[in-house]
Amino acid sequence: MSIYDMSKEELELYSYKDLTNMLLKEKGAMNTADLFKEITKLLELSSSVFENKIGDYYTTLTNDKHFIMLDDGKWDLRENHTSDKVVIINDSEEEEEEEEEDELSENKDDEDSSDDEDNTDDYDSSRSDDDFDDSDDDLKDLVILDEDELELEE
């Protein structure tokens, strides 16, 4: 039975979610405002009800797993859409792009380093933080004391 063939009394027995489900089955994907306008028209509700409850209606659709919002902002039944789409990332293309970027940055570094040769500073700006040796040279003079030795020094 079509939703449009039902009486107002029959429609009032259904929740907004149920009515939305029936509308989407009959008419297909619709945006939030059109769906709720259609429901208020079927239930013969005033425009103030539409204005006051449209936010709650949107929240209901968002939280219900039976409905899905499509890319164009329209709602549809989740059962009408499969999630078997697989995104295949072509790693070789990404690697090629990264290699090109690396080559560009190396060429830029080479140009920068030739400019730096004229500079008499000891600081080498072409070196990154990763180039520095993080050995324990700073800690070689560090001595570990136990509690008894600490008390003796005081």
PDB file of C-alpha atoms in Angstrom:
ATOM      1  CA  MET A   1       0.000   0.000   0.000  1.00  0.00           C
ATOM      2  CA  SER A   2       1.285   3.423  -0.937  1.00  0.00           C
ATOM      3  CA  ILE A   3       1.917   5.983   1.778  1.00  0.00           C
ATOM      4  CA  TYR A   4      -0.333   8.369  -0.151  1.00  0.00           C
ATOM      5  CA  ASP A   5      -3.268   5.921   0.012  1.00  0.00           C
ATOM      6  CA  MET A   6      -3.234   5.838   3.823  1.00  0.00           C
ATOM      7  CA  SER A   7      -5.520   7.967   5.935  1.00  0.00           C
ATOM      8  CA  LYS A   8      -4.191  10.605   8.313  1.00  0.00           C
ATOM      9  CA  GLU A   9      -5.152   8.392  11.269  1.00  0.00           C
ATOM     10  CA  GLU A  10      -3.140   5.479   9.871  1.00  0.00           C
ATOM     11  CA  LEU A  11      -0.136   7.700   9.214  1.00  0.00           C
ATOM     12  CA  GLU A  12      -0.228   9.091  12.761  1.00  0.00           C
ATOM     13  CA  LEU A  13       0.458   5.573  14.058  1.00  0.00           C
ATOM     14  CA  TYR A  14       3.904   5.645  12.455  1.00  0.00           C
ATOM     15  CA  SER A  15       7.015   7.428  13.695  1.00  0.00           C
ATOM     16  CA  TYR A  16       8.844   9.991  11.574  1.00  0.00           C
ATOM     17  CA  LYS A  17      11.525   7.361  10.895  1.00  0.00           C
ATOM     18  CA  ASP A  18       8.930   4.877   9.654  1.00  0.00           C
ATOM     19  CA  LEU A  19       7.321   7.488   7.433  1.00  0.00           C
ATOM     20  CA  THR A  20      10.737   8.483   6.085  1.00  0.00           C
ATOM     21  CA  ASN A  21      11.479   4.843   5.334  1.00  0.00           C
ATOM     22  CA  MET A  22       8.215   4.516   3.376  1.00  0.00           C
ATOM     23  CA  LEU A  23       8.801   7.774   1.501  1.00  0.00           C
ATOM     24  CA  LEU A  24      12.319   6.803   0.481  1.00  0.00           C
ATOM     25  CA  LYS A  25      11.101   3.419  -0.730  1.00  0.00           C
ATOM     26  CA  GLU A  26       8.449   5.064  -2.893  1.00  0.00           C
ATOM     27  CA  LYS A  27      10.174   8.217  -4.116  1.00  0.00           C
ATOM     28  CA  GLY A  28      13.889   7.491  -3.820  1.00  0.00           C
ATOM     29  CA  ALA A  29      16.551   9.793  -2.418  1.00  0.00           C
ATOM     30  CA  MET A  30      15.396  13.162  -1.093  1.00  0.00           C
ATOM     31  CA  ASN A  31      16.961  15.967   0.914  1.00  0.00           C
ATOM     32  CA  THR A  32      16.079  16.609   4.568  1.00  0.00           C
ATOM     33  CA  ALA A  33      13.763  19.549   4.026  1.00  0.00           C
ATOM     34  CA  ASP A  34      11.775  17.860   1.255  1.00  0.00           C
ATOM     35  CA  LEU A  35      11.383  14.683   3.311  1.00  0.00           C
ATOM     36  CA  PHE A  36      10.134  16.512   6.376  1.00  0.00           C
ATOM     37  CA  LYS A  37       7.855  18.794   4.323  1.00  0.00           C
ATOM     38  CA  GLU A  38       6.287  15.728   2.756  1.00  0.00           C
ATOM     39  CA  ILE A  39       5.744  14.180   6.206  1.00  0.00           C
ATOM     40  CA  THR A  40       4.190  17.364   7.614  1.00  0.00           C
ATOM     41  CA  LYS A  41       1.963  17.595   4.530  1.00  0.00           C
ATOM     42  CA  LEU A  42       0.819  13.972   4.925  1.00  0.00           C
ATOM     43  CA  LEU A  43       0.119  14.475   8.648  1.00  0.00           C
ATOM     44  CA  GLU A  44      -1.473  17.882   7.963  1.00  0.00           C
ATOM     45  CA  LEU A  45       0.832  19.659  10.405  1.00  0.00           C
ATOM     46  CA  SER A  46       1.386  23.405  10.446  1.00  0.00           C
ATOM     47  CA  SER A  47       4.479  25.122   9.063  1.00  0.00           C
ATOM     48  CA  SER A  48       5.489  26.074  12.617  1.00  0.00           C
ATOM     49  CA  VAL A  49       5.831  22.354  13.419  1.00  0.00           C
ATOM     50  CA  PHE A  50       8.107  22.048  10.401  1.00  0.00           C
ATOM     51  CA  GLU A  51      10.252  24.972  11.545  1.00  0.00           C
ATOM     52  CA  ASN A  52      10.433  23.805  15.168  1.00  0.00           C
ATOM     53  CA  LYS A  53      11.154  20.126  14.537  1.00  0.00           C
ATOM     54  CA  ILE A  54      13.323  20.072  11.402  1.00  0.00           C
ATOM     55  CA  GLY A  55      16.528  20.075  13.494  1.00  0.00           C
ATOM     56  CA  ASP A  56      15.372  17.145  15.607  1.00  0.00           C
ATOM     57  CA  TYR A  57      14.292  15.327  12.470  1.00  0.00           C
ATOM     58  CA  TYR A  58      17.740  15.798  10.915  1.00  0.00           C
ATOM     59  CA  THR A  59      19.389  14.499  14.093  1.00  0.00           C
ATOM     60  CA  THR A  60      17.113  11.459  14.032  1.00  0.00           C
ATOM     61  CA  LEU A  61      18.112  10.659  10.450  1.00  0.00           C
ATOM     62  CA  THR A  62      21.783  11.165  11.237  1.00  0.00           C
ATOM     63  CA  ASN A  63      21.714   8.816  14.228  1.00  0.00           C
ATOM     64  CA  ASP A  64      19.639   6.080  12.600  1.00  0.00           C
ATOM     65  CA  LYS A  65      21.713   3.458  10.793  1.00  0.00           C
ATOM     66  CA  HIS A  66      18.925   2.698   8.309  1.00  0.00           C
ATOM     67  CA  PHE A  67      19.509   5.982   6.497  1.00  0.00           C
ATOM     68  CA  ILE A  68      22.554   7.216   4.640  1.00  0.00           C
ATOM     69  CA  MET A  69      23.405  10.698   3.402  1.00  0.00           C
ATOM     70  CA  LEU A  70      24.643  10.679  -0.158  1.00  0.00           C
ATOM     71  CA  ASP A  71      27.305  12.936  -1.674  1.00  0.00           C
ATOM     72  CA  ASP A  72      24.672  15.270  -3.093  1.00  0.00           C
ATOM     73  CA  GLY A  73      23.135  15.890   0.371  1.00  0.00           C
ATOM     74  CA  LYS A  74      20.152  13.623  -0.156  1.00  0.00           C
ATOM     75  CA  TRP A  75      19.044  10.860   2.174  1.00  0.00           C
ATOM     76  CA  ASP A  76      18.418   7.310   1.049  1.00  0.00           C
ATOM     77  CA  LEU A  77      17.989   3.896   2.591  1.00  0.00           C
ATOM     78  CA  ARG A  78      21.273   2.237   3.466  1.00  0.00           C
ATOM     79  CA  GLU A  79      19.977  -1.039   2.042  1.00  0.00           C
ATOM     80  CA  ASN A  80      19.969   0.556  -1.419  1.00  0.00           C
ATOM     81  CA  HIS A  81      23.720   1.182  -1.268  1.00  0.00           C
ATOM     82  CA  THR A  82      26.485  -1.344  -1.001  1.00  0.00           C
ATOM     83  CA  SER A  83      29.802  -0.695   0.635  1.00  0.00           C
ATOM     84  CA  ASP A  84      31.786  -3.048  -1.549  1.00  0.00           C
ATOM     85  CA  LYS A  85      33.671  -0.220  -3.226  1.00  0.00           C
ATOM     86  CA  VAL A  86      37.395  -0.684  -2.822  1.00  0.00           C
ATOM     87  CA  VAL A  87      39.857   2.139  -3.179  1.00  0.00           C
ATOM     88  CA  ILE A  88      43.066   0.916  -4.756  1.00  0.00           C
ATOM     89  CA  ILE A  89      46.050   3.125  -4.168  1.00  0.00           C
ATOM     90  CA  ASN A  90      48.723   2.717  -6.756  1.00  0.00           C
ATOM     91  CA  ASP A  91      51.883   2.721  -4.628  1.00  0.00           C
ATOM     92  CA  SER A  92      54.193   2.931  -7.623  1.00  0.00           C
ATOM     93  CA  GLU A  93      52.738   6.302  -8.637  1.00  0.00           C
ATOM     94  CA  GLU A  94      53.148   7.657  -5.104  1.00  0.00           C
ATOM     95  CA  GLU A  95      56.739   6.385  -4.953  1.00  0.00           C
ATOM     96  CA  GLU A  96      57.508   8.052  -8.274  1.00  0.00           C
ATOM     97  CA  GLU A  97      56.092  11.340  -7.015  1.00  0.00           C
ATOM     98  CA  GLU A  98      58.132  11.077  -3.802  1.00  0.00           C
ATOM     99  CA  GLU A  99      61.286  10.312  -5.803  1.00  0.00           C
ATOM    100  CA  GLU A 100      60.672  13.354  -7.998  1.00  0.00           C
ATOM    101  CA  GLU A 101      60.194  15.519  -4.908  1.00  0.00           C
ATOM    102  CA  ASP A 102      63.400  14.118  -3.376  1.00  0.00           C
ATOM    103  CA  GLU A 103      65.340  14.842  -6.574  1.00  0.00           C
ATOM    104  CA  LEU A 104      64.012  18.394  -6.649  1.00  0.00           C
ATOM    105  CA  SER A 105      64.947  18.990  -3.033  1.00  0.00           C
ATOM    106  CA  GLU A 106      68.436  17.463  -3.594  1.00  0.00           C
ATOM    107  CA  ASN A 107      68.982  19.765  -6.553  1.00  0.00           C
ATOM    108  CA  LYS A 108      67.889  22.701  -4.459  1.00  0.00           C
ATOM    109  CA  ASP A 109      70.211  21.610  -1.637  1.00  0.00           C
ATOM    110  CA  ASP A 110      73.110  21.358  -4.104  1.00  0.00           C
ATOM    111  CA  GLU A 111      72.418  24.905  -5.291  1.00  0.00           C
ATOM    112  CA  ASP A 112      72.161  26.127  -1.708  1.00  0.00           C
ATOM    113  CA  SER A 113      75.403  24.409  -0.699  1.00  0.00           C
ATOM    114  CA  SER A 114      77.315  26.013  -3.556  1.00  0.00           C
ATOM    115  CA  ASP A 115      76.106  29.387  -2.291  1.00  0.00           C
ATOM    116  CA  ASP A 116      77.147  28.447   1.252  1.00  0.00           C
ATOM    117  CA  GLU A 117      80.774  27.830   0.222  1.00  0.00           C
ATOM    118  CA  ASP A 118      81.334  31.576   0.123  1.00  0.00           C
ATOM    119  CA  ASN A 119      80.064  31.864   3.666  1.00  0.00           C
ATOM    120  CA  THR A 120      82.764  31.611   6.357  1.00  0.00           C
ATOM    121  CA  ASP A 121      80.424  30.485   9.161  1.00  0.00           C
ATOM    122  CA  ASP A 122      80.924  27.035  10.631  1.00  0.00           C
ATOM    123  CA  TYR A 123      77.197  26.340  10.579  1.00  0.00           C
ATOM    124  CA  ASP A 124      76.109  24.168   7.651  1.00  0.00           C
ATOM    125  CA  SER A 125      72.520  25.144   6.849  1.00  0.00           C
ATOM    126  CA  SER A 126      72.101  22.300   4.361  1.00  0.00           C
ATOM    127  CA  ARG A 127      72.339  19.734   7.169  1.00  0.00           C
ATOM    128  CA  SER A 128      69.119  18.705   8.812  1.00  0.00           C
ATOM    129  CA  ASP A 129      68.657  17.647  12.417  1.00  0.00           C
ATOM    130  CA  ASP A 130      68.632  14.043  11.235  1.00  0.00           C
ATOM    131  CA  ASP A 131      72.242  14.380  10.056  1.00  0.00           C
ATOM    132  CA  PHE A 132      73.601  15.018  13.543  1.00  0.00           C
ATOM    133  CA  ASP A 133      75.086  12.171  15.537  1.00  0.00           C
ATOM    134  CA  ASP A 134      73.057  11.482  18.664  1.00  0.00           C
ATOM    135  CA  SER A 135      75.788   9.464  20.345  1.00  0.00           C
ATOM    136  CA  ASP A 136      76.347   9.484  24.071  1.00  0.00           C
ATOM    137  CA  ASP A 137      79.219  11.975  23.893  1.00  0.00           C
ATOM    138  CA  ASP A 138      77.270  14.403  26.034  1.00  0.00           C
ATOM    139  CA  LEU A 139      76.745  11.748  28.679  1.00  0.00           C
ATOM    140  CA  LYS A 140      80.300  10.377  28.882  1.00  0.00           C
ATOM    141  CA  ASP A 141      81.128  12.460  31.964  1.00  0.00           C
ATOM    142  CA  LEU A 142      77.919  11.495  33.717  1.00  0.00           C
ATOM    143  CA  VAL A 143      78.407   9.547  36.937  1.00  0.00           C
ATOM    144  CA  ILE A 144      75.705   7.509  38.630  1.00  0.00           C
ATOM    145  CA  LEU A 145      75.600   7.816  42.406  1.00  0.00           C
ATOM    146  CA  ASP A 146      73.643   5.714  44.818  1.00  0.00           C
ATOM    147  CA  GLU A 147      71.872   7.177  47.863  1.00  0.00           C
ATOM    148  CA  ASP A 148      74.768   6.537  50.296  1.00  0.00           C
ATOM    149  CA  GLU A 149      77.194   8.475  48.125  1.00  0.00           C
ATOM    150  CA  LEU A 150      74.729  11.366  47.879  1.00  0.00           C
ATOM    151  CA  GLU A 151      74.464  11.620  51.648  1.00  0.00           C
ATOM    152  CA  LEU A 152      78.263  11.670  52.010  1.00  0.00           C
ATOM    153  CA  GLU A 153      78.625  14.562  49.586  1.00  0.00           C
ATOM    154  CA  GLU A 154      76.167  16.729  51.511  1.00  0.00           C
TER     155      GLU A 154
END
